[in-house]
Coordinates of C-alpha atoms in Angstrom, one line a residue:
M15 CA -20.3 -1.6 37.4
A16 CA -19.1 -4.9 36.3
G17 CA -21.3 -4.8 33.3
F18 CA -19.6 -1.4 32.1
K19 CA -16.0 -3.0 33.1
E20 CA -16.8 -5.7 30.6
S21 CA -17.8 -3.6 27.9
F22 CA -14.8 -1.4 28.7
S23 CA -12.7 -4.3 28.1
S24 CA -14.5 -5.7 25.1
F25 CA -14.1 -1.9 23.3
F26 CA -10.4 -1.8 24.2
N27 CA -10.2 -5.3 22.5
S28 CA -12.2 -4.8 19.4
R29 CA -10.8 -5.6 16.2
W30 CA -12.8 -2.7 14.7
L31 CA -11.2 -0.4 17.3
V32 CA -7.9 -1.5 15.7
F33 CA -9.0 -0.9 12.3
V34 CA -10.4 2.7 13.2
A35 CA -6.9 3.6 14.7
A36 CA -5.2 1.9 12.1
M37 CA -7.2 4.3 9.6
W38 CA -6.3 7.3 11.6
I39 CA -2.4 6.4 11.6
Q40 CA -2.4 5.5 7.8
S41 CA -4.3 9.0 7.3
C42 CA -0.7 10.9 8.2
A43 CA 1.3 8.3 7.3
G44 CA 1.9 9.0 3.4
I45 CA 4.4 11.6 4.2
G46 CA 6.2 11.1 0.6
Y47 CA 3.2 12.5 -0.7
L48 CA 4.3 15.7 0.5
F49 CA 7.7 15.8 -0.8
G50 CA 6.7 17.6 -3.8
S51 CA 4.9 20.6 -1.5
I52 CA 8.4 20.8 0.6
S53 CA 11.2 20.3 -1.8
P54 CA 10.7 24.0 -3.2
T55 CA 11.3 25.5 0.6
I56 CA 14.4 22.8 0.3
K57 CA 15.7 24.1 -2.7
S58 CA 15.4 27.9 -2.2
S59 CA 16.8 27.6 1.4
L60 CA 20.0 25.7 0.6
N61 CA 20.1 26.9 -3.5
Y62 CA 19.8 23.7 -4.4
N63 CA 19.4 23.0 -8.8
Q64 CA 16.7 20.6 -9.9
R65 CA 19.2 18.0 -10.2
Q66 CA 20.1 17.9 -6.3
V67 CA 16.3 18.0 -5.7
A68 CA 15.6 15.1 -8.0
R69 CA 18.1 13.0 -5.6
L70 CA 16.4 14.1 -2.9
G71 CA 13.5 12.6 -4.4
V72 CA 14.9 9.3 -5.4
A73 CA 16.2 8.7 -1.5
K74 CA 12.3 9.7 -0.9
D75 CA 11.2 7.0 -3.0
L76 CA 13.7 4.5 -1.5
G77 CA 12.6 5.2 1.8
D78 CA 9.2 4.9 0.9
S79 CA 9.7 1.5 -0.5
V80 CA 12.3 -0.1 1.5
G81 CA 10.6 -1.9 4.3
L82 CA 12.3 -5.2 4.8
L83 CA 13.5 -4.3 8.2
A84 CA 10.2 -2.8 9.2
A85 CA 8.8 -6.5 8.6
S86 CA 12.0 -8.3 10.1
L87 CA 11.3 -6.1 13.2
S88 CA 7.7 -6.4 13.2
E89 CA 8.0 -10.4 13.6
I90 CA 10.4 -10.1 16.7
L91 CA 9.0 -7.0 18.2
P92 CA 5.7 -6.1 19.6
L93 CA 3.9 -3.7 17.2
W94 CA 3.9 -0.9 19.4
A95 CA 7.6 -1.2 19.4
A96 CA 7.7 -1.2 15.8
L97 CA 5.5 2.0 15.6
L98 CA 8.1 3.6 18.0
I99 CA 10.8 2.8 15.7
G100 CA 9.1 4.6 13.3
T101 CA 7.8 7.7 15.1
I102 CA 11.7 8.2 15.9
Q103 CA 13.0 7.8 12.4
N104 CA 10.3 10.0 11.3
F105 CA 10.7 12.9 13.7
A106 CA 14.6 12.7 13.7
G107 CA 15.0 12.5 10.0
Y108 CA 12.6 15.2 9.3
G109 CA 13.3 17.3 12.2
W110 CA 16.8 17.7 11.4
V111 CA 16.0 18.6 8.1
W112 CA 13.6 21.6 9.3
L113 CA 16.8 22.6 11.7
I114 CA 18.9 23.0 8.7
V115 CA 16.3 24.3 6.2
T116 CA 15.4 27.2 9.1
G117 CA 19.0 27.8 10.0
R118 CA 19.4 26.0 13.5
A119 CA 21.6 23.7 12.4
P120 CA 24.5 23.7 10.2
V121 CA 24.0 23.1 6.5
L122 CA 25.1 19.5 5.5
P123 CA 26.8 18.3 2.1
L124 CA 23.9 16.8 -0.4
W125 CA 24.4 12.9 0.5
A126 CA 23.7 13.5 4.2
M127 CA 20.6 15.2 3.5
C128 CA 19.5 12.2 1.3
I129 CA 20.0 10.2 4.2
L130 CA 17.7 12.5 6.5
I131 CA 15.4 12.4 3.9
F132 CA 15.5 8.4 3.3
V133 CA 15.5 7.8 7.3
G134 CA 12.6 10.4 7.7
T135 CA 10.5 8.7 5.0
N136 CA 11.2 5.3 6.0
G137 CA 9.3 5.8 9.2
E138 CA 6.2 5.5 7.2
T139 CA 7.0 1.7 6.6
Y140 CA 6.7 0.4 10.2
F141 CA 3.3 2.5 10.1
N142 CA 2.4 0.4 7.1
T143 CA 3.4 -2.7 8.4
A144 CA 1.9 -2.6 11.7
A145 CA -1.4 -1.2 10.3
L146 CA -1.6 -3.9 7.5
V147 CA -0.2 -6.8 9.5
S148 CA -2.5 -6.3 12.4
C149 CA -5.8 -5.9 10.6
V150 CA -5.2 -8.5 8.2
Q151 CA -4.7 -11.0 11.0
N152 CA -7.7 -9.3 13.0
F153 CA -9.6 -9.6 9.6
P154 CA -8.8 -12.6 7.8
K155 CA -12.0 -13.0 5.7
S156 CA -12.3 -9.5 5.0
R157 CA -8.9 -8.4 3.5
G158 CA -9.6 -7.0 0.2
P159 CA -11.8 -4.1 2.2
V160 CA -9.4 -3.5 5.2
V161 CA -6.2 -3.3 2.7
G162 CA -7.9 -1.5 0.3
I163 CA -9.3 1.2 2.9
L164 CA -6.0 1.2 4.7
K165 CA -3.8 1.8 1.9
G166 CA -6.7 4.4 0.6
F167 CA -6.2 6.3 3.7
A168 CA -2.5 6.7 3.1
G169 CA -2.9 8.1 -0.2
L170 CA -5.2 10.8 1.1
S171 CA -3.0 11.4 4.1
G172 CA -1.0 14.2 1.4
A173 CA -4.4 16.0 0.8
I174 CA -5.3 15.8 5.0
L175 CA -1.8 16.8 6.0
T176 CA -2.0 19.7 3.1
Q177 CA -5.5 20.9 4.4
I178 CA -4.4 21.2 7.9
Y179 CA -1.1 23.1 7.3
T180 CA -3.6 25.5 5.1
V181 CA -5.6 26.0 8.4
M182 CA -2.4 26.9 10.4
H183 CA -1.9 29.8 7.9
S184 CA 1.7 30.3 8.4
P185 CA 3.9 32.6 6.1
D186 CA 7.0 30.3 7.2
H187 CA 7.1 27.4 4.3
A188 CA 9.3 25.5 6.3
S189 CA 6.8 25.2 8.9
L190 CA 5.0 22.2 6.6
I191 CA 8.2 20.2 7.3
F192 CA 8.1 20.9 10.9
M193 CA 4.8 19.7 10.9
V194 CA 5.5 16.2 9.0
A195 CA 8.2 16.0 11.7
V196 CA 5.7 16.2 14.6
G197 CA 2.4 15.9 13.3
P198 CA 2.6 11.8 12.7
T199 CA 4.8 11.2 15.3
M200 CA 2.0 12.6 17.8
V201 CA -0.8 10.8 16.4
V202 CA 1.4 7.1 15.9
I203 CA 2.6 7.4 19.8
A204 CA -1.2 8.2 20.8
L205 CA -2.4 5.0 19.3
M206 CA 0.4 2.5 19.0
F207 CA -0.8 0.3 21.9
I208 CA -4.2 0.0 20.1
V209 CA -3.0 -1.2 16.7
R210 CA -2.4 -4.9 17.5
P211 CA -3.8 -8.3 16.6
V212 CA -6.6 -8.9 19.3
G213 CA -7.7 -12.6 18.0
G214 CA -10.0 -10.7 15.6
H215 CA -11.3 -13.9 13.7
K216 CA -13.1 -14.8 16.6
Q217 CA -15.2 -11.4 16.5
V218 CA -17.5 -12.3 13.8
R219 CA -20.9 -10.5 14.0
S220 CA -23.7 -10.5 12.0
S221 CA -23.3 -6.5 11.6
D222 CA -20.2 -6.4 10.0
G223 CA -21.5 -6.2 6.9
L224 CA -23.2 -2.9 7.8
S225 CA -20.3 -1.6 9.6
F226 CA -18.0 -1.8 6.4
S227 CA -21.2 -0.5 4.4
I228 CA -20.8 2.3 6.9
T229 CA -17.1 2.7 6.4
Y230 CA -17.0 2.5 2.7
S231 CA -19.7 5.6 2.7
I232 CA -17.2 7.6 4.9
C233 CA -14.3 6.8 2.6
L234 CA -16.3 8.1 -0.4
L235 CA -18.1 10.9 1.6
L236 CA -14.3 11.9 2.8
A237 CA -12.7 11.6 -1.2
A238 CA -15.6 14.2 -2.7
Y239 CA -15.3 16.4 0.5
L240 CA -11.6 17.0 0.3
M241 CA -12.0 17.1 -3.9
G242 CA -14.4 19.5 -3.3
V243 CA -12.5 21.6 -0.6
M244 CA -9.3 21.5 -2.9
L245 CA -11.0 23.2 -5.5
V246 CA -12.7 25.9 -4.0
E247 CA -9.6 26.6 -2.2
D248 CA -8.0 26.6 -5.5
L249 CA -10.4 28.7 -7.4
V250 CA -11.6 31.3 -4.5
D251 CA -9.8 33.3 -2.1
L252 CA -11.4 32.0 1.2
S253 CA -10.8 34.0 4.6
H254 CA -9.1 31.9 7.6
T255 CA -12.7 31.2 9.3
V256 CA -13.8 29.5 6.1
V257 CA -11.2 27.0 6.1
T258 CA -11.0 26.8 9.5
I259 CA -14.5 25.4 9.4
F260 CA -13.5 23.3 6.6
T261 CA -11.0 21.8 8.4
T262 CA -13.3 20.8 11.3
I263 CA -15.8 19.2 9.1
L264 CA -12.6 17.2 8.1
F265 CA -11.9 16.0 11.4
I266 CA -15.4 15.1 11.9
L267 CA -15.5 12.8 8.9
L268 CA -12.1 11.4 10.5
I269 CA -13.4 10.5 14.0
I270 CA -17.0 9.4 12.8
P271 CA -15.8 5.6 12.3
I272 CA -14.9 5.2 16.0
V273 CA -19.3 5.0 16.7
I274 CA -18.6 1.4 15.3
P275 CA -16.5 -0.2 17.9
I276 CA -18.5 2.2 20.6
K277 CA -21.7 0.7 19.0
L278 CA -20.8 -3.0 18.9
S279 CA -19.2 -2.8 22.5
F280 CA -21.7 -1.1 24.5
S281 CA -24.7 -2.4 22.5
R282 CA -26.2 -6.0 23.5
E283 CA -25.7 -7.7 20.1
P284 CA -26.5 -11.6 20.0
R285 CA -23.4 -13.5 19.2
L286 CA -23.0 -15.6 16.3
P287 CA -23.7 -19.4 16.9
G288 CA -19.9 -20.1 15.8
E289 CA -18.5 -17.5 17.7
E290 CA -15.5 -17.6 20.5
A291 CA -14.4 -15.8 23.1
L292 CA -12.9 -12.6 22.3
L293 CA -9.4 -12.9 24.1
P294 CA -6.9 -14.4 25.3
E295 CA -7.4 -18.5 24.5
S296 CA -3.8 -18.5 22.7
Q297 CA -2.1 -20.3 25.5
K298 CA -5.1 -23.0 25.2
Q299 CA -4.7 -23.5 21.3
E300 CA -0.8 -23.3 21.4
P301 CA -0.3 -27.1 22.3
S302 CA -3.3 -28.1 19.9
K303 CA -1.2 -26.0 17.0
S304 CA 1.8 -28.2 17.8
V305 CA 0.1 -31.7 18.0
D306 CA -1.6 -30.6 14.3
H307 CA 1.8 -29.5 12.6
D308 CA 3.6 -32.7 14.2
Q309 CA 0.7 -34.9 12.9
E310 CA 0.9 -32.8 9.6
I311 CA 4.9 -33.7 9.1
I312 CA 4.6 -37.3 10.4
F313 CA 1.6 -37.7 7.7
S314 CA 4.0 -35.8 5.2
E315 CA 6.4 -38.6 6.2
V316 CA 3.4 -41.7 5.8
E317 CA 3.6 -40.6 1.9
D318 CA 6.9 -41.0 1.4
E319 CA 7.4 -44.2 3.4
K320 CA 4.2 -46.2 2.5
P321 CA 4.4 -49.3 0.3
N322 CA 3.2 -48.6 -3.5
D323 CA 0.6 -51.4 -3.2
V324 CA -1.2 -49.7 -0.2
D325 CA -3.1 -47.1 -2.7
L326 CA -4.6 -50.5 -4.3
L327 CA -5.9 -51.8 -1.3
P328 CA -10.0 -51.1 -0.1
A329 CA -10.9 -48.1 1.6
L330 CA -11.0 -49.2 4.9
E331 CA -8.1 -51.4 4.8
R332 CA -6.0 -48.5 3.6
H333 CA -6.9 -46.2 6.1
K334 CA -5.9 -48.9 8.8
R335 CA -2.5 -49.4 6.9
I336 CA -1.7 -46.0 6.6
A337 CA -2.9 -45.3 10.6
Q338 CA -0.7 -48.0 11.8
L339 CA 2.3 -46.7 9.7
Q340 CA 2.0 -43.2 11.3
A341 CA 1.6 -44.2 15.0
K342 CA 5.1 -46.3 14.3
L343 CA 6.3 -43.2 12.5
A344 CA 5.1 -41.0 15.7
Q345 CA 6.5 -43.4 18.4
A346 CA 10.2 -43.9 16.3
A347 CA 10.3 -40.0 16.1
A348 CA 9.9 -39.7 20.0
E349 CA 12.7 -42.1 20.3
G350 CA 14.6 -40.1 18.1
A351 CA 15.4 -43.3 15.5
V352 CA 13.4 -41.2 13.0
R353 CA 14.6 -38.2 11.7
I354 CA 11.0 -36.2 10.4
K355 CA 11.7 -34.0 7.6
K356 CA 9.6 -30.7 7.3
R357 CA 7.6 -30.8 4.2
R358 CA 7.3 -27.4 2.2
P359 CA 4.5 -25.6 2.7
R360 CA 1.7 -25.2 -0.3
R361 CA 0.2 -22.2 -1.7
G362 CA -2.4 -21.0 0.8
E363 CA -0.5 -22.0 4.1
D364 CA 2.5 -20.0 5.7
F365 CA 5.8 -19.2 3.6
T366 CA 8.8 -17.6 4.5
L367 CA 10.1 -15.0 2.4
M368 CA 12.5 -17.5 1.3
E369 CA 10.1 -20.2 0.9
A370 CA 8.0 -17.6 -1.2
L371 CA 11.2 -16.2 -3.3
I372 CA 11.6 -19.8 -5.2
K373 CA 8.1 -20.0 -6.3
A374 CA 6.7 -18.7 -9.6
D375 CA 3.4 -17.6 -8.5
F376 CA 5.4 -15.1 -6.4
W377 CA 7.6 -13.9 -9.1
L378 CA 4.4 -13.8 -11.3
M379 CA 2.7 -11.5 -8.8
F380 CA 5.7 -9.2 -8.5
F381 CA 6.6 -8.7 -12.2
S382 CA 2.9 -8.0 -13.0
L383 CA 2.9 -5.2 -10.3
L384 CA 5.9 -3.8 -11.1
L385 CA 4.6 -3.1 -14.8
G386 CA 1.3 -2.0 -13.4
S387 CA 2.2 0.2 -10.8
G388 CA 5.4 1.2 -12.2
S389 CA 3.7 2.5 -15.3
G390 CA 1.3 4.4 -12.9
L391 CA 3.9 5.8 -11.2
T392 CA 5.4 6.9 -14.3
V393 CA 2.4 9.1 -15.0
I394 CA 2.1 10.5 -11.3
D395 CA 5.8 11.6 -11.6
N396 CA 5.7 13.2 -14.8
L397 CA 2.1 14.4 -14.5
G398 CA 3.0 17.9 -14.4
Q399 CA 4.8 18.0 -17.4
M400 CA 2.2 15.8 -19.4
S401 CA 0.0 18.5 -18.7
Q402 CA 1.9 21.6 -19.7
S403 CA 2.8 20.0 -22.7
L404 CA -1.1 19.7 -23.6
G405 CA -1.1 23.5 -22.8
Y406 CA -2.8 23.3 -19.1
D407 CA -1.2 25.9 -16.9
N408 CA -3.0 24.7 -13.6
T409 CA -1.0 21.4 -13.4
H410 CA -1.7 20.8 -9.8
V411 CA -5.6 20.2 -10.3
F412 CA -4.4 17.2 -12.1
V413 CA -2.0 15.9 -9.1
S414 CA -5.2 16.5 -6.7
M415 CA -7.3 14.5 -8.9
I416 CA -5.1 11.6 -9.5
S417 CA -4.6 11.7 -5.6
I418 CA -8.2 11.4 -5.1
W419 CA -9.0 8.7 -7.8
N420 CA -5.6 6.7 -6.4
F421 CA -7.8 6.7 -3.2
L422 CA -11.2 5.7 -4.6
G423 CA -9.1 2.8 -6.6
R424 CA -7.9 1.4 -3.3
V425 CA -10.8 1.3 -1.8
G426 CA -13.0 0.3 -5.1
G427 CA -10.1 -2.5 -5.8
G428 CA -10.4 -4.1 -2.4
Y429 CA -14.3 -4.2 -2.8
L430 CA -14.2 -5.8 -6.3
S431 CA -11.8 -8.0 -5.0
E432 CA -13.3 -9.2 -2.4
K433 CA -16.5 -10.0 -4.1
I434 CA -15.0 -12.0 -6.5
V435 CA -13.1 -14.2 -3.9
S436 CA -16.2 -14.6 -1.3
E437 CA -19.1 -14.9 -4.0
Y438 CA -17.1 -17.0 -6.8
A439 CA -14.3 -18.4 -5.0
Y440 CA -12.3 -17.0 -7.8
P441 CA -8.7 -15.7 -7.7
R442 CA -8.1 -12.3 -6.7
S443 CA -6.0 -11.7 -9.1
V444 CA -8.5 -11.4 -11.7
A445 CA -9.8 -7.7 -10.4
M446 CA -5.6 -6.5 -11.3
A447 CA -5.9 -8.2 -14.6
V448 CA -9.1 -5.9 -14.6
A449 CA -7.2 -2.8 -13.1
Q450 CA -4.1 -3.1 -15.7
V451 CA -7.0 -3.2 -18.9
I452 CA -8.3 0.3 -17.1
M453 CA -4.6 1.7 -17.0
A454 CA -3.7 0.3 -20.5
V455 CA -7.0 2.6 -22.0
G456 CA -6.1 5.3 -19.9
H457 CA -2.2 5.3 -21.4
F458 CA -3.7 5.4 -24.8
F459 CA -5.7 8.3 -24.0
F460 CA -2.4 10.0 -22.8
A461 CA -1.2 8.9 -26.2
M462 CA -3.5 10.6 -28.3
G463 CA -3.6 13.8 -26.6
W464 CA -7.4 14.2 -27.7
P465 CA -9.3 17.2 -25.9
G466 CA -10.2 16.2 -22.3
A467 CA -7.9 13.0 -22.4
M468 CA -5.5 14.3 -19.6
Y469 CA -9.0 13.9 -17.7
I470 CA -10.0 10.6 -18.6
G471 CA -6.4 9.4 -18.7
T472 CA -5.7 10.7 -15.1
L473 CA -9.1 9.0 -14.1
L474 CA -8.7 5.6 -15.6
V475 CA -4.6 5.5 -14.4
G476 CA -5.5 6.7 -11.2
L477 CA -8.6 4.0 -10.3
G478 CA -6.1 1.3 -12.0
Y479 CA -2.9 2.1 -10.1
G480 CA -4.5 2.7 -6.8
A481 CA -6.2 -0.6 -7.3
H482 CA -3.0 -2.7 -7.3
W483 CA -2.2 -1.4 -3.6
A484 CA -5.5 -3.0 -2.3
I485 CA -5.3 -6.5 -4.5
V486 CA -1.8 -7.6 -4.2
P487 CA -1.2 -7.3 -0.6
A488 CA -4.7 -9.1 -0.1
A489 CA -3.7 -11.7 -2.6
A490 CA -0.5 -12.2 -1.0
S491 CA -1.8 -12.9 2.3
E492 CA -3.9 -15.4 0.4
L493 CA -1.5 -17.3 -1.3
F494 CA 1.7 -17.1 1.0
G495 CA 0.1 -17.0 4.4
L496 CA -0.2 -14.5 7.4
K497 CA 2.7 -15.5 9.3
K498 CA 5.4 -13.7 7.5
F499 CA 3.1 -10.7 5.9
G500 CA 5.1 -8.0 6.7
A501 CA 8.3 -9.3 4.9
L502 CA 6.4 -10.4 2.0
Y503 CA 4.4 -7.3 1.5
N504 CA 7.5 -5.2 2.0
F505 CA 9.4 -7.1 -0.8
L506 CA 6.5 -6.3 -3.1
T507 CA 6.3 -2.9 -2.6
L508 CA 10.5 -3.0 -4.0
A509 CA 8.2 -3.1 -7.2
N510 CA 7.4 0.4 -7.3
P511 CA 10.8 2.5 -7.4
A512 CA 11.8 -0.4 -9.4
G513 CA 9.4 0.4 -11.7
S514 CA 9.5 4.4 -11.4
L515 CA 13.1 4.0 -12.1
V516 CA 13.0 2.0 -15.5
F517 CA 10.3 3.4 -16.9
S518 CA 10.4 6.9 -15.3
G519 CA 14.0 7.8 -14.9
L520 CA 15.1 6.2 -17.9
I521 CA 12.5 5.9 -20.7
A522 CA 10.0 8.6 -20.3
S523 CA 12.8 11.0 -19.6
S524 CA 14.5 10.2 -22.3
I525 CA 12.1 10.1 -25.2
Y526 CA 10.9 13.7 -23.6
D527 CA 14.3 14.9 -23.6
R528 CA 15.0 13.6 -27.5
E529 CA 11.2 15.1 -28.4
A530 CA 12.4 18.7 -26.3
E531 CA 15.6 18.5 -28.5
K532 CA 14.0 18.3 -31.6
Q533 CA 11.8 21.2 -31.2
A534 CA 14.5 23.0 -30.1
H535 CA 16.8 22.2 -33.1
G536 CA 13.6 22.9 -35.6
L537 CA 13.3 26.4 -33.6
H538 CA 16.7 27.0 -34.0
H539 CA 16.8 26.3 -38.1
G540 CA 13.3 28.0 -38.7
Q541 CA 14.3 31.2 -37.6
H542 CA 16.8 33.6 -38.9
S543 CA 16.6 36.7 -37.3
L544 CA 19.3 38.1 -34.7
E545 CA 16.9 38.4 -32.0
S546 CA 15.7 34.6 -32.3
V547 CA 19.6 33.9 -32.4
L548 CA 20.6 36.0 -29.6
S549 CA 17.4 34.8 -27.4
S550 CA 18.7 31.1 -28.1
F551 CA 22.0 31.9 -26.7
V552 CA 20.2 33.2 -23.6
S553 CA 18.1 30.2 -23.1
V554 CA 21.2 27.7 -23.5
K555 CA 21.2 27.1 -19.7
E556 CA 17.3 26.9 -19.4
P557 CA 15.7 23.3 -19.4
L558 CA 14.6 22.1 -22.5
K559 CA 10.6 22.1 -22.8
C560 CA 8.6 19.7 -25.1
E561 CA 5.0 21.2 -26.2
G562 CA 2.4 18.9 -27.6
A563 CA 0.9 15.5 -27.6
I564 CA 4.3 14.4 -29.3
C565 CA 6.1 14.6 -25.9
F566 CA 4.7 11.6 -24.2
F567 CA 3.0 9.9 -27.3
L568 CA 5.6 6.8 -27.6
T569 CA 5.8 6.9 -23.5
S570 CA 2.3 6.5 -23.3
L571 CA 2.2 3.9 -26.1
I572 CA 5.1 1.8 -24.2
M573 CA 3.2 2.1 -21.1
S574 CA -0.3 1.0 -22.6
G575 CA 2.0 -2.2 -24.0
L576 CA 3.6 -3.1 -20.7
C577 CA 0.2 -2.9 -19.1
I578 CA -1.3 -5.6 -21.6
V579 CA 2.0 -7.6 -20.8
A580 CA 0.9 -7.1 -17.3
V581 CA -2.4 -8.6 -17.5
V582 CA -1.3 -11.8 -19.4
L583 CA 0.9 -12.0 -16.5
S584 CA -2.1 -11.9 -13.8
M585 CA -4.3 -14.3 -15.8
I586 CA -1.6 -16.6 -15.8
L587 CA -1.6 -16.3 -11.9
V588 CA -5.5 -16.5 -12.1
Y589 CA -5.0 -19.9 -13.7
R590 CA -2.6 -20.9 -11.5
T591 CA -4.2 -20.3 -8.4
K592 CA -7.7 -21.2 -8.8
I593 CA -7.6 -24.4 -6.7
V594 CA -6.3 -22.4 -4.2
Y595 CA -9.2 -20.2 -4.0
T596 CA -11.8 -22.8 -4.6
H597 CA -10.1 -24.4 -1.1
L598 CA -10.0 -21.1 0.7
Y599 CA -13.5 -19.8 -0.2
G600 CA -15.3 -22.7 -2.1
R601 CA -18.9 -23.8 -0.5
S602 CA -18.9 -27.6 0.3

C-alpha cells in the first residue's frame, strides 16, 4: 500500500502529467481560431454588416494577443488562480454573447459587443501563459519541443472544437458560441490544479527521448487524422453515426499521451546518477540561492573596486588579493558601510521586462517576429479572397490546410531548433531564419499565381508561420531567463496584431481594393449596352471583387521582401548570441 501511495504521489507530481494536462488545455484554448465560424451567426442574428463584423474581429485579435495582465497575475498568483481568472473571462464574455444572439439578453451596442469578444478571447492568454510557464520551467533543457507541441495544440484547437461541434448535430448555429463559452471552461477547471511547476529539472530520465518521440508521433498522427476527417466530411455526406465514430477516435488520440506519466510513475525505472529528489527541496535551496546572489553582487563590486595593478600579478597572488577585497566588502556590506549595487543581468540570465526592453537583442527578436509572423497572418486573414481571386470555389479547404501546416510548423520548428541548440550549441534563431526563407518562397508562389501555387504557398507559409511560435518563446526564455518569462512572452505576442494591422489592414486591403476598382472601371468602359449600364447601377452597393493573380501580386512580393528583411534581423541576432548558446549548451 505504501508503494502505491508513493507511486501515486510521483504520478501527481510528474512533469509529464503537467505536460499532458497542458496539452489538453491548449487543445481547447485556441478560441480565436473559431471566430470565422461564429461570426456569421452573430452577423445574421444582430443584422451587422461586414464592417461591423470586422470590428469584432479586431477586438478578437486584440484579446488574443494582449496578455500582459495575464503575465503579471501569473507572477503574483498561483497558476491555478490565473487559470481560474481565464475561465471566468472566457465564460462571461462568450456566454453573454450567446445570451444576446439567442435573444435571452437585450442587444448591446457594437462597442459593448467588442468588449465582450475581447474579454472572452482574452481568457485564452491565461491558458497559454500558465501552460507555457509551467512546462518551460519543468523542461528547461527541452524548451523547443515543449513550446512547439503546446503551441501546436493551440493551433489545432479550432479543428478539434469544430469536430466536437459537428458530432453535436445541433440545428441551432448559436450553440457553437455556447460550446466556446462552456467547453474550455470545464476542461480548464478540471485541470487547473495539475498545471504548475513541479521541479521538473530534477526528474530527468533516460527514457525522456523515447517519451518525446511518442508525443511527436501522436502529434503527427493527430494532424494527419484531422486532415483526413475534414476532407472526408467535406466531400462525402456522412451519417451521424460515422461522425460520432470519427470524434470518438479523436478523443482516444488526445487521451493516449497520459500513458507516458502513468508508465514513468508506476514502473521501476532506474534513476539517472545526477537526478535529485522529486519535490519539495525549494526551502532548502532558498538560502543557498540567496548566498550565491549576494556573492555574485559582491564579486561585481570587486570588479569595480580592485586596483588596476591586480590584474598584472601572478595568478595565485591575484586570487588571494581579490579574495581579501571580497571579504572586506562582504563585512562592510553587513555593517552597512558599503552599499552594494546590483549589476545588470547578462544574456542568459533572468531579466525583467523593463530590463529586456533596453536590450537590442530583444528588439531584434521582436521585429523579426513582427515581419515574419505578420506576413504569415496576412495570408491567413486573406486566404479566402486569395483563393477566390485565383478561381477556387472551396476556399475553406485552404483554411483547413493552413491550420494543419501551422500545427506541423510549430511541432517541427520546436524539434529542429532543439536539435540545433542541443547538438551544435548554435543559436536557436537560425531556425527562425530558415522558417522565414521558407515563407519568402511561399509568398513568391502566391505572387506568381501559377497552377497549384495556392497549395504550395499555403504549405510553405503555414509551416514557416507556425515555426515562429515554437522558436521565439523558447529563444526568449534562453536569452532573458525563466523568472519573468510570462511577461516577456506576452509582450512578444504583440508583434502578431501589430504586423496584421499594418500588413493586412493597410497594405493588402489597399492594394486589393485598388486592383478591384481598376477592374470595375475597365469593365464599365469596355461595355456599352444598356443591360451592362443597368447592372452596374444595381451592383454599386456590392463589395468590389478582384479576379486573377494581379490582386495579390504586389502584396505577396512585399511580404516576400519583408521575410528577407526578417532573415537578416534573425541572422544578426544569431551572430550576437553565439557566445550565449555556447555557454548554455556547449560541451566542456
